[in-house]
XYZ file of C-alpha atoms in Angstrom:
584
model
C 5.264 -19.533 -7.668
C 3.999 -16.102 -7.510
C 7.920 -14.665 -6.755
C 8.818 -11.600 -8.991
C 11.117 -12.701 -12.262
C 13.995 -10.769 -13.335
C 16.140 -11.343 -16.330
C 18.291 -9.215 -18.525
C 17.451 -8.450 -22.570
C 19.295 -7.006 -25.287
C 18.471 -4.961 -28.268
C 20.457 -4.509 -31.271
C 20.248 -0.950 -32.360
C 21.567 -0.044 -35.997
C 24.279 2.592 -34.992
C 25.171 4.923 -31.869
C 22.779 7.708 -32.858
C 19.795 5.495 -32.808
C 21.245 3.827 -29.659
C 21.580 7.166 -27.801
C 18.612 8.341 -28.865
C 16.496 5.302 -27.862
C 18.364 5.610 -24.393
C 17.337 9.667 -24.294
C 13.548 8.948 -25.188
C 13.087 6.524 -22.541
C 14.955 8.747 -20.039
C 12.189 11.404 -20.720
C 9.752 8.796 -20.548
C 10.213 8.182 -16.899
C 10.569 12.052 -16.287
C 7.158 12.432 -17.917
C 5.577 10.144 -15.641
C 6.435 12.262 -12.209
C 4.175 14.034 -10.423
C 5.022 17.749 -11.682
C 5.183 16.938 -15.148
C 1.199 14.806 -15.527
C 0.624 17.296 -16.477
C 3.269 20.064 -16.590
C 1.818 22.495 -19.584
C -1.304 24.144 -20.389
C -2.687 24.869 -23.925
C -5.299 27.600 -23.229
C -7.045 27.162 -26.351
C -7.659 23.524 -25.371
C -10.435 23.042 -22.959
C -10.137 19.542 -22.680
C -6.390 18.800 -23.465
C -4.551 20.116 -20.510
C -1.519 17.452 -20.819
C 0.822 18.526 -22.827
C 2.784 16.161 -25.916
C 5.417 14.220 -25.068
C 8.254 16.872 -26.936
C 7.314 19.450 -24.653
C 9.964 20.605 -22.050
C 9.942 18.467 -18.702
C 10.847 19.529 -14.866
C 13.932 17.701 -14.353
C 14.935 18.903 -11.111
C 14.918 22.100 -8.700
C 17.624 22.812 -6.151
C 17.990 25.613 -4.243
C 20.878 28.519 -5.229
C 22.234 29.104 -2.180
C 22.613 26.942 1.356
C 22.476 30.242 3.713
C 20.440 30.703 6.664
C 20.310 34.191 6.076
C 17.899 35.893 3.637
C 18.710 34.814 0.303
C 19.601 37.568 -2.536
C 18.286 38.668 -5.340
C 19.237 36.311 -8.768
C 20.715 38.679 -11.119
C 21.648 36.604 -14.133
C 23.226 32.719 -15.083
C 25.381 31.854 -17.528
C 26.452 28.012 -18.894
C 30.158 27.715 -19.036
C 30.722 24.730 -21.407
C 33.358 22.244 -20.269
C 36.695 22.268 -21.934
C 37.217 18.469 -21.999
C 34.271 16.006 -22.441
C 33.749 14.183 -19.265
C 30.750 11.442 -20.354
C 30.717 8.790 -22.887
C 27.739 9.218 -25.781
C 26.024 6.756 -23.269
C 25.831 8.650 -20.279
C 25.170 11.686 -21.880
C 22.020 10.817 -22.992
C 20.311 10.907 -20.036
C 22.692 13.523 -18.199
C 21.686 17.288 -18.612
C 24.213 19.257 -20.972
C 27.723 19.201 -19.358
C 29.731 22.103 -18.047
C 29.114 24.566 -15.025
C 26.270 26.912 -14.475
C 27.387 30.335 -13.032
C 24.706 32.398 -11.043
C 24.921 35.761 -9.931
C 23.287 37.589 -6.915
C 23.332 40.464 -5.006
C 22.330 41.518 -1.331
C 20.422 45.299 -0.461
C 24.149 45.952 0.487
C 25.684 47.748 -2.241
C 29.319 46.299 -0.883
C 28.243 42.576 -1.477
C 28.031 40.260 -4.300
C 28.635 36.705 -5.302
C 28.787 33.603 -7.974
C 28.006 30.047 -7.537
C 29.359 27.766 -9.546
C 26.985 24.738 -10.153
C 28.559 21.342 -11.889
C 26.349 20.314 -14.488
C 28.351 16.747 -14.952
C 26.633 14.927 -12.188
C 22.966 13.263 -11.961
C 21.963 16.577 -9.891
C 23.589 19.633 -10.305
C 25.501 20.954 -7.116
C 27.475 23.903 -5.903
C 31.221 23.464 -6.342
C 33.009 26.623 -5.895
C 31.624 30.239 -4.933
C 33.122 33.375 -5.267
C 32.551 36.473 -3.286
C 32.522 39.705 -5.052
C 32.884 43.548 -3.772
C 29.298 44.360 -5.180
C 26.342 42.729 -6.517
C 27.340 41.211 -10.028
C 24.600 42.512 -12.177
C 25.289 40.704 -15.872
C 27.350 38.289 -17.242
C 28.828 37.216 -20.531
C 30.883 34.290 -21.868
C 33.408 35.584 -24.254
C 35.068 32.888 -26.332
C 38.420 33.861 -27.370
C 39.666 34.184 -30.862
C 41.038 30.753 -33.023
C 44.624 31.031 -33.032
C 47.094 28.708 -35.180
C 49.279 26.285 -33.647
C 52.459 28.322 -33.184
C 55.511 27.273 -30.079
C 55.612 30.808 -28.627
C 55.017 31.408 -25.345
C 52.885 34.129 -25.848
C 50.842 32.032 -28.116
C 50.395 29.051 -25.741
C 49.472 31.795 -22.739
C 46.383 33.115 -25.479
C 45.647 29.697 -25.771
C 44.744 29.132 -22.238
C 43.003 31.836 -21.789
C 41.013 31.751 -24.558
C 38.022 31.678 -23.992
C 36.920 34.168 -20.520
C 33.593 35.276 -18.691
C 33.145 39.253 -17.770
C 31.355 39.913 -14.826
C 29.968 43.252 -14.592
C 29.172 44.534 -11.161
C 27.049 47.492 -9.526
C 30.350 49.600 -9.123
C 31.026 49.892 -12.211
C 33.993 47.428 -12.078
C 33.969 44.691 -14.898
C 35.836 41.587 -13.779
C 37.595 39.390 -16.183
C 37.785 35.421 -15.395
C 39.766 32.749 -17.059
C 37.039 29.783 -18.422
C 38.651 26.673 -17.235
C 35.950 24.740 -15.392
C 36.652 25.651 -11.608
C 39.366 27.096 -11.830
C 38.245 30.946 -12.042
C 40.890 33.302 -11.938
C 40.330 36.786 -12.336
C 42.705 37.944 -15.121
C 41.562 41.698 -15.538
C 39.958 43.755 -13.262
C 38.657 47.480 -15.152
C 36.017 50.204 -14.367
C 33.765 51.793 -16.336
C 33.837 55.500 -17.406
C 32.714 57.063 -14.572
C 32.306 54.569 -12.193
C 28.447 53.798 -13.596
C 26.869 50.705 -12.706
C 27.353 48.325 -15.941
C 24.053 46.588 -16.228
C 24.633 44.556 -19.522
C 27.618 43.024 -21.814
C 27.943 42.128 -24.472
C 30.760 40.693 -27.168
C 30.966 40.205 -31.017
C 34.335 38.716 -32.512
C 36.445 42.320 -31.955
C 34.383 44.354 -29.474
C 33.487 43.802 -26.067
C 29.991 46.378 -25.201
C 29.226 47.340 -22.032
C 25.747 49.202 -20.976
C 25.523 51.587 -18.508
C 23.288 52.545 -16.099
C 24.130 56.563 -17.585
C 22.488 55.952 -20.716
C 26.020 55.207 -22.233
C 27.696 52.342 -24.394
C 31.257 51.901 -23.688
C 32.957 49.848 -26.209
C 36.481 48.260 -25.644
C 38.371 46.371 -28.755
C 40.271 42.804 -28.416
C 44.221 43.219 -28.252
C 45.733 41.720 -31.348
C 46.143 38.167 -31.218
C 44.706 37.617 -27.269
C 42.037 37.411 -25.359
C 41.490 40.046 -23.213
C 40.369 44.151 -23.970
C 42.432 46.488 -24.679
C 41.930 49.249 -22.031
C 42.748 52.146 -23.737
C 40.504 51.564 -26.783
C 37.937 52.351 -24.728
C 35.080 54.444 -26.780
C 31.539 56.284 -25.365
C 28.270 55.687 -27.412
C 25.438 57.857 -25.838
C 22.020 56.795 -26.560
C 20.092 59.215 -23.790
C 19.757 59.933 -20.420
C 18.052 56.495 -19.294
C 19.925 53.686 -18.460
C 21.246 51.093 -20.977
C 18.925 47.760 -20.073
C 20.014 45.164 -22.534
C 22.186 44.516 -25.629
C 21.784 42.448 -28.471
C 24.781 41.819 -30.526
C 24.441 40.980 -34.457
C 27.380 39.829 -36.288
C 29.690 42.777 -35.619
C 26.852 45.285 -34.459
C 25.207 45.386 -31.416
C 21.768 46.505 -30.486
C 21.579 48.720 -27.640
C 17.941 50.060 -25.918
C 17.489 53.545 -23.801
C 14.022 53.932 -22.603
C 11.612 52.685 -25.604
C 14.354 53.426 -28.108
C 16.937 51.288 -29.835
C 20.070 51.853 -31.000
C 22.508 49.843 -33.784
C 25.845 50.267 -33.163
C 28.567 49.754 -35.922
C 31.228 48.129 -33.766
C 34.056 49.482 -35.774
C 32.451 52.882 -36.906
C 30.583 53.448 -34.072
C 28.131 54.610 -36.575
C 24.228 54.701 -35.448
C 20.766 54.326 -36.411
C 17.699 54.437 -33.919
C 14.187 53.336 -34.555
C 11.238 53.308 -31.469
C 10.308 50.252 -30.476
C 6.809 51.575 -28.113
C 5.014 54.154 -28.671
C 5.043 54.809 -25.333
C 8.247 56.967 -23.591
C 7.561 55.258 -20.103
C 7.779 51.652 -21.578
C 11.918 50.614 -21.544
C 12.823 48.128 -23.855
C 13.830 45.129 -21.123
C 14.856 42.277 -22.905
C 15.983 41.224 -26.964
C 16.276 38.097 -27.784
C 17.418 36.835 -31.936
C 15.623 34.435 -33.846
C 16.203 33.857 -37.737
C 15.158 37.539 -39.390
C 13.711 38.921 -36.595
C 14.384 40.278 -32.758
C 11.873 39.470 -30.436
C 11.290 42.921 -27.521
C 10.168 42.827 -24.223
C 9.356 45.983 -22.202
C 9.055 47.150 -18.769
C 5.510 47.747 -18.906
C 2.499 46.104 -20.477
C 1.701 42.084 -21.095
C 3.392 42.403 -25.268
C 5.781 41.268 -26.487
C 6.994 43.331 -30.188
C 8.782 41.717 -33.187
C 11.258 43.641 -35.524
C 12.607 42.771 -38.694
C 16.687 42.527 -38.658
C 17.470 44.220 -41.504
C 14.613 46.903 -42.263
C 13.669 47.402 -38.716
C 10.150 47.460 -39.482
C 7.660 45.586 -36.793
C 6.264 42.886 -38.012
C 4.216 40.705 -34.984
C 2.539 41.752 -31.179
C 1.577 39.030 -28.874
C 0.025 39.619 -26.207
C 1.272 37.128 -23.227
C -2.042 37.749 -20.830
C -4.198 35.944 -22.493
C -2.557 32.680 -22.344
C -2.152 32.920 -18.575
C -5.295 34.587 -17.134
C -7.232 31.258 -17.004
C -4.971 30.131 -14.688
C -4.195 33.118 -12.316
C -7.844 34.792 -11.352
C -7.693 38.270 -10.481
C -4.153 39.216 -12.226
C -4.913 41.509 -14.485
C -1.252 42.601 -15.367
C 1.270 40.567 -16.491
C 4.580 41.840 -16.951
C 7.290 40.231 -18.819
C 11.089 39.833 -17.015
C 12.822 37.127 -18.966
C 12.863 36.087 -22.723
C 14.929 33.131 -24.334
C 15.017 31.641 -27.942
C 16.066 27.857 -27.909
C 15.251 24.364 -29.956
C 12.289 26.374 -32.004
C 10.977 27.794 -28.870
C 10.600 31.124 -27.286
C 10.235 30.761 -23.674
C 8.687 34.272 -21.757
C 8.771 34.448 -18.121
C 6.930 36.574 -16.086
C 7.079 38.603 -13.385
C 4.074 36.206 -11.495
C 6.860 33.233 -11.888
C 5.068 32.270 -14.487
C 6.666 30.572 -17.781
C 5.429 30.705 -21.374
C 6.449 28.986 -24.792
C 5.425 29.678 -27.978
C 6.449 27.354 -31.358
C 8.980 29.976 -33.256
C 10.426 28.767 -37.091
C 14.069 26.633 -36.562
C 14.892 27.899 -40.123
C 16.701 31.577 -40.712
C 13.562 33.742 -41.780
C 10.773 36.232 -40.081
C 10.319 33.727 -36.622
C 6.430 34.596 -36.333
C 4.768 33.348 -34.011
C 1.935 31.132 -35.456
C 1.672 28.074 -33.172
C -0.586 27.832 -29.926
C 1.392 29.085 -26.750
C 1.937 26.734 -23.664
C 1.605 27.814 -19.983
C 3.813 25.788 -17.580
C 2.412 24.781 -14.652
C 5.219 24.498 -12.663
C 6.302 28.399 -11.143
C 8.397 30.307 -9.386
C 6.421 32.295 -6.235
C 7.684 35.541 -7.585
C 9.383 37.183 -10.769
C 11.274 34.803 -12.785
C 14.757 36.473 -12.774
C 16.255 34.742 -15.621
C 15.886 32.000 -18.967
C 19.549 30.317 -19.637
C 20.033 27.709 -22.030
C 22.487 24.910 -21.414
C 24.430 23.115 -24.353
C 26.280 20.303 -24.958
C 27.334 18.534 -28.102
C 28.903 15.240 -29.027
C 30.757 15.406 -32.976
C 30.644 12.264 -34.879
C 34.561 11.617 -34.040
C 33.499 11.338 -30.391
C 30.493 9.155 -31.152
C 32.418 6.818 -33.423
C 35.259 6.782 -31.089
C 33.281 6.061 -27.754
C 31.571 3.556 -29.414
C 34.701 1.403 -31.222
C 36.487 1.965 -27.874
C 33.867 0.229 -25.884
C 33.796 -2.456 -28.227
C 37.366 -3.429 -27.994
C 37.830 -3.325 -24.532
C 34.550 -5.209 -23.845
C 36.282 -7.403 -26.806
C 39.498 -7.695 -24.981
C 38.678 -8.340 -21.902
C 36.560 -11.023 -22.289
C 37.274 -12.837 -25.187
C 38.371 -16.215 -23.935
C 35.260 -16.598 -21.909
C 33.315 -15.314 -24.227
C 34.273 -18.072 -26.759
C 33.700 -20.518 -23.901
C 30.703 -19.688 -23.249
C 29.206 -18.423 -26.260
C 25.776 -19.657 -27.422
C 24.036 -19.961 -30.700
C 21.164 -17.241 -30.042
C 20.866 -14.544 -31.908
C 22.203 -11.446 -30.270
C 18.772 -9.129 -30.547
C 16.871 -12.345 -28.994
C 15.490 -12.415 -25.668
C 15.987 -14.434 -22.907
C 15.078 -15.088 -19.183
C 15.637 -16.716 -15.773
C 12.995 -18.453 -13.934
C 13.801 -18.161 -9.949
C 13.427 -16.065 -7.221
C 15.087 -12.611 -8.177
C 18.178 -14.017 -10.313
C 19.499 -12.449 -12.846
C 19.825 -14.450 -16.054
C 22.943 -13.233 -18.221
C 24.152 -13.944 -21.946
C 27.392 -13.698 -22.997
C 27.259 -13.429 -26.802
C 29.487 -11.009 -27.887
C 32.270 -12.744 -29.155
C 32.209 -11.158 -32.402
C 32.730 -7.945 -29.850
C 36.564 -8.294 -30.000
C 37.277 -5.866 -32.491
C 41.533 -5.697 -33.691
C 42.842 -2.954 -34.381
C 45.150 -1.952 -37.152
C 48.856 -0.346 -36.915
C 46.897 2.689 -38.188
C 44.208 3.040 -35.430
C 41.693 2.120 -37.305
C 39.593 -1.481 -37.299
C 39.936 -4.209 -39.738
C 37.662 -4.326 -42.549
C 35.881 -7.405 -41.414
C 35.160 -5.636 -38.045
C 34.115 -2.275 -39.043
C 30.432 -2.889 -39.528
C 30.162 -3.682 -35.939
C 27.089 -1.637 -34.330
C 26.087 -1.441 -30.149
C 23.980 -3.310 -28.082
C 21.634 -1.964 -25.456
C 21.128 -4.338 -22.438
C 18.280 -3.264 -19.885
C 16.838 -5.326 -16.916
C 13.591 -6.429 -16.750
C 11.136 -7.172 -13.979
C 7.495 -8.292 -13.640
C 5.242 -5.896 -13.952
C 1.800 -7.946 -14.005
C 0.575 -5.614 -11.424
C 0.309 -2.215 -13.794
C -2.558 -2.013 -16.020
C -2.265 -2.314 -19.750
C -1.936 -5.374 -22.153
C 1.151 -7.423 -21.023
C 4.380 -7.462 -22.646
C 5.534 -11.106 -23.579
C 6.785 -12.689 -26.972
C 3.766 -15.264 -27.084
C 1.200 -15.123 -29.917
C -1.788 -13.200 -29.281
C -3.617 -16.957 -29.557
C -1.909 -18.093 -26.782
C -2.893 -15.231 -24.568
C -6.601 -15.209 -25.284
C -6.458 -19.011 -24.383
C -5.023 -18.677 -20.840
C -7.071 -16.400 -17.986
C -6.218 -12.900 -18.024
C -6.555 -12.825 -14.076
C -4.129 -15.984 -13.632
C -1.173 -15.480 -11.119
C 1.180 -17.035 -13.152
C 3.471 -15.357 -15.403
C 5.669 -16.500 -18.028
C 9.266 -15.504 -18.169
C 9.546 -13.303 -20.131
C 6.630 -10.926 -19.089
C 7.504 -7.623 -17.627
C 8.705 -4.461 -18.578
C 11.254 -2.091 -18.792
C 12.578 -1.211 -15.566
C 15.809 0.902 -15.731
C 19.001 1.040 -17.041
C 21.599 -0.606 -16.484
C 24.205 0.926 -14.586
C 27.141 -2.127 -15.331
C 29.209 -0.500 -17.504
C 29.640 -4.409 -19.111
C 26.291 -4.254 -20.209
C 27.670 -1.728 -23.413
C 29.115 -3.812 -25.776
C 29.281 -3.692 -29.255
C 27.125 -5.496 -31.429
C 26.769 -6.254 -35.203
C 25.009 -2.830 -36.924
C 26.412 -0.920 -39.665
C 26.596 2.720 -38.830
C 29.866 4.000 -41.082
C 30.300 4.903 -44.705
C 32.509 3.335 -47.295
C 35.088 4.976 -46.192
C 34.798 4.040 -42.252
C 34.061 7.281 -40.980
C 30.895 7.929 -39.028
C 28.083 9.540 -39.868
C 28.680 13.370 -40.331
C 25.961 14.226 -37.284
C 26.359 15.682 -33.942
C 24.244 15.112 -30.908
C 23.019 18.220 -28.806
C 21.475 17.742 -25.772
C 19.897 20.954 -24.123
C 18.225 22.467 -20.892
C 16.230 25.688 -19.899
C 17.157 27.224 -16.232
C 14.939 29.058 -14.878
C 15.396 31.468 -11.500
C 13.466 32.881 -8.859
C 12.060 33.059 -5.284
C 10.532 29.602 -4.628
C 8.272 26.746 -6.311
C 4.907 26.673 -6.700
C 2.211 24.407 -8.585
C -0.409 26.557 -10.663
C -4.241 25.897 -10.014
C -2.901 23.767 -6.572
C -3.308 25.557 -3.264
C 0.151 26.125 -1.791
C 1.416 23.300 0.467
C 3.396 24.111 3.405
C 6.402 23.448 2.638
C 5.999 25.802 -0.767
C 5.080 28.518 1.825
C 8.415 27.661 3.657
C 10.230 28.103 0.671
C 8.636 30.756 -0.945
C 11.381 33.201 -0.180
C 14.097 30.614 -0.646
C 16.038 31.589 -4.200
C 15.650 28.779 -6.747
C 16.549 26.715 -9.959
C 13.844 25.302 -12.028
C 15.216 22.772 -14.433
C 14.097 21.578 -17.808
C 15.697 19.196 -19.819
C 15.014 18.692 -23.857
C 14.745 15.469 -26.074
C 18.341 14.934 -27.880
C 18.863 16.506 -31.553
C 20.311 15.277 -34.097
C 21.862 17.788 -36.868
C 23.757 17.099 -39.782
């Protein structure tokens, strides 16, 4: 008849990792096919191959940082602020980004204004939900997570427990500003000031010590109050390194590393004992940003296109790379490249520049010297100017969680429907397809009466029923139109006998189109996924994504449309998302 055919098919996956992972790849799938990401990387030593492999990083989204008409400050830093109570299912979180809120810090030329947005990270699109205007521009920030205290019916020790885990703010005054970490709810539990009123222009915590850099060339260094949360004031202790100011710190266990001009600095956090090395040879070039990876410490400096590796231990330099010449094919006529971000994450270390251009280069995942051996990537999507800032997000789903969202979804799909279920229950197989023939309809199967799953008086399923897995349902449409072979269950003999130009399609051709978004279509299936003892797999799912900020968008090797012009100045969020990982 020549009208499009839509029917529904299920797949029986073997357990909830392979189902969520499944779900996750072809989430990325239909990223991969927009417009900024075909292609979104360059390989400079390949002529020819300009598309980068499916595992690489892909655009998610951009939004813009702030909604004012005025002229939009400076990004100063971003921090992820994990959620304190999982809000998605194992299902919806595979296609989500990583859940929690995304503070972002700016600052105006006016020395008496600052802010934060908030951004929700639980929704399709991340959005602003709360901001918070400070007294100065908010120059750093650090997420401080508070120390693990036993269950105990004190009041004191229930107050510690709430605000356990806080964020310090450090501002151009000199104040540092204390917040309590429950999603939106910020409330500003200790306000202090640095000796001497000096700008504070990086923090810093390890388990006991809270550092603070100053813009004096000092390290003030403030110890945890027994058994709470927040610093204890009058601990307060000086470090000097030298008369230039204190650009970034890098804390190790209980040490931190500190860097004045092209010097660092390892501080004992409980000695305050020292030992300084030089990281450049040369006094003008600061050391800008550290980032950790296995046995080494990546360096990036305020001048010059290199970036330095240093052993962890010994101190010795082990590794230069220079970041130029992986970039200089696609900007003619820059000749300096500077670096202003640097970020370790998934076996990556991601460089930004101050051109708004983004770099990756393959780093080892396993604890040892993380040379870089690998061919770097250039992204092709940019910012118009310096990229401000590389944050990871996180999120992580344990194996309770994924065993638990998955046996809950089962009863209750179970429960529900198990009289018409039985009713109506067929004799297919539950991985089989099948389809509808008619103008648009949807063709449904009910077949999931083994889905009602009893539960014991301990919790816990019945023997019989705990080898039930999940099943994935997904709607399919016709799809003759796109080119490749076509997707049916006939025999290849059959196909070669009918026309391959023929109008007419069979029922079950097409392809899939999206996901479901019926929350009846997850039900449990029949897969084994748990160990003799019932208990789920011992792995936890981690799903990740890069932020990026900076002034603008813009498309590398693509003259600049007008509405990039328009939004040139404009400050904004480049977003990456990450395929899933599984760990053990």
């Amino acid at each position: 008849s020549g009208r499009p055919v839509s029917f529904m098919v299920v797949f029986n996956t073997p357990s909830p990792l392979s189902k969520i992972s499944w779900v996750n790849r072809l989430h990325l799938a239909k990223i991969a096919q927009r417009e900024e990401n075909t292609p979104g990387w360059d390989c400079a030593e390949d002529d020819d191959k300009t598309k980068a492999p499916f595992w690489c990083p892909l655009l998610a989204c951009r939004l813009p940082v702030s909604s004012s008409k005025t002229q939009p400050p400076k990004l100063e830093a971003a921090l992820h602020v994990p959620a304190q109570c999982t809000l998605l299912g194992f299902c919806a979180a595979s296609t989500s980004l990583p859940q929690g809120y995304l503070w972002v810090t700016s600052g105006g030329d006016c020395p008496s204004q600052g802010q934060v947005e908030i951004f929700s990270l639980n929704r399709t699109t991340p959005r602003i939900v709360k901001s918070i205007q400070l007294g100065a521009p908010a120059l750093c920030l650090e997420y401080v997570i508070g120390p693990t205290i036993e269950a105990k019916e004190t009041e004191e020790v229930q107050h510690a427990a709430k605000i356990a885990n806080t964020i310090c703010v450090g501002l151009q005054n000199g104040n540092i500003l204390v917040y309590g970490s429950i999603d939106t709810a910020a409330q500003c539990l200790l306000t202090f000031s640095s000796p001497e009123g000096c700008p504070v222009l990086c923090l810093k915590h390890s388990v006991s010590f809270l550092f603070a850099g100053l813009s004096n060339g000092k390290v003030s260094v403030y110890r945890r109050k027994p058994g709470e949360s927040l610093w204890d004031l009058e601990s307060c202790r000086l470090v000097t390194l030298g008369s230039a100011p204190v650009c970034t710190l890098l804390t190790l266990e209980d040490a931190v590393w500190a860097s004045c001009a092209n010097r660092v600095t390892v501080i004992q956090g409980l000695s305050l004992h020292t030992q300084s090395f030089e990281a450049h040879p040369n006094p003008a070039a600061s050391v800008s940003h550290m980032v950790r990876s296995g046995g080494g410490v990546w360096m990036a400096f305020s001048q010059g296109s290199s970036i330095h590796l240093f052993h962890t231990e010994t101190l010795e330099h082990l590794q230069e790379i220079n970041i130029s010449t992986r970039s200089v094919h696609l900007t003619p006529g820059q000749n300096t490249v500077r670096v202003t971000s640097l970020l370790i994450c998934q076996g990556l270390l991601w460089v930004g520049t101050a051109q708004g251009i983004i770099l990756t280069f393959p780093v080892p995942t396993l604890e040892g010297i993380p040379k870089i051996t690998g061919k770097g990537m250039t992204s092709l999507n940019a910012h118009c100017g310096p990229v401000d800032f590389l944050v990871p997000t996180f999120s992580t789903l344990s194996p309770d969680m994924l065993k638990r969202d998955s046996l809950c979804n089962g009863s209750d799909q179970g429960s529900e429907g198990e009289d018409e279920e039985r009713a109506t229950r067929k004799d297919d197989a539950p991985g089989d397809m099948n389809g509808g023939v008619g103008g648009g309809e949807t063709a449904r199967r009910s077949d999931t009466s083994q889905d009602s799953a009893p539960y014991t008086s301990e919790g816990s399923l019945s023997g019989e029923e705990k080898s039930k897995g999940v099943l994935l349902q997904y709607r399919l449409r016709s799809t003759l139109q796109l080119p490749g072979k076509r997707l049916t269950a006939k025999p290849d003999q059959e196909l070669a006998i009918g026309s391959p130009d023929s109008p007419e399609h069979s029922p079950e051709d097409g392809s899939i189109y999206e996901l479901s978004e019926d929350p009846d279509v997850w039900v449990r299936g029949r897969p084994t996924g748990w160990d003799k003892e019932g208990q789920g797999r011992r792995n936890k799912v981690t799903s990740a994504a890069i932020f990026s900020g900076g002034r603008g968008y813009r498309r590398i090797g693509e003259r600049p449309s007008v509405a990039n012009c328009m939004d040139s100045s404009e400050s904004t969020l480049l977003v990456w998302q990450l395929p899933l990982t599984l760990t053990p």
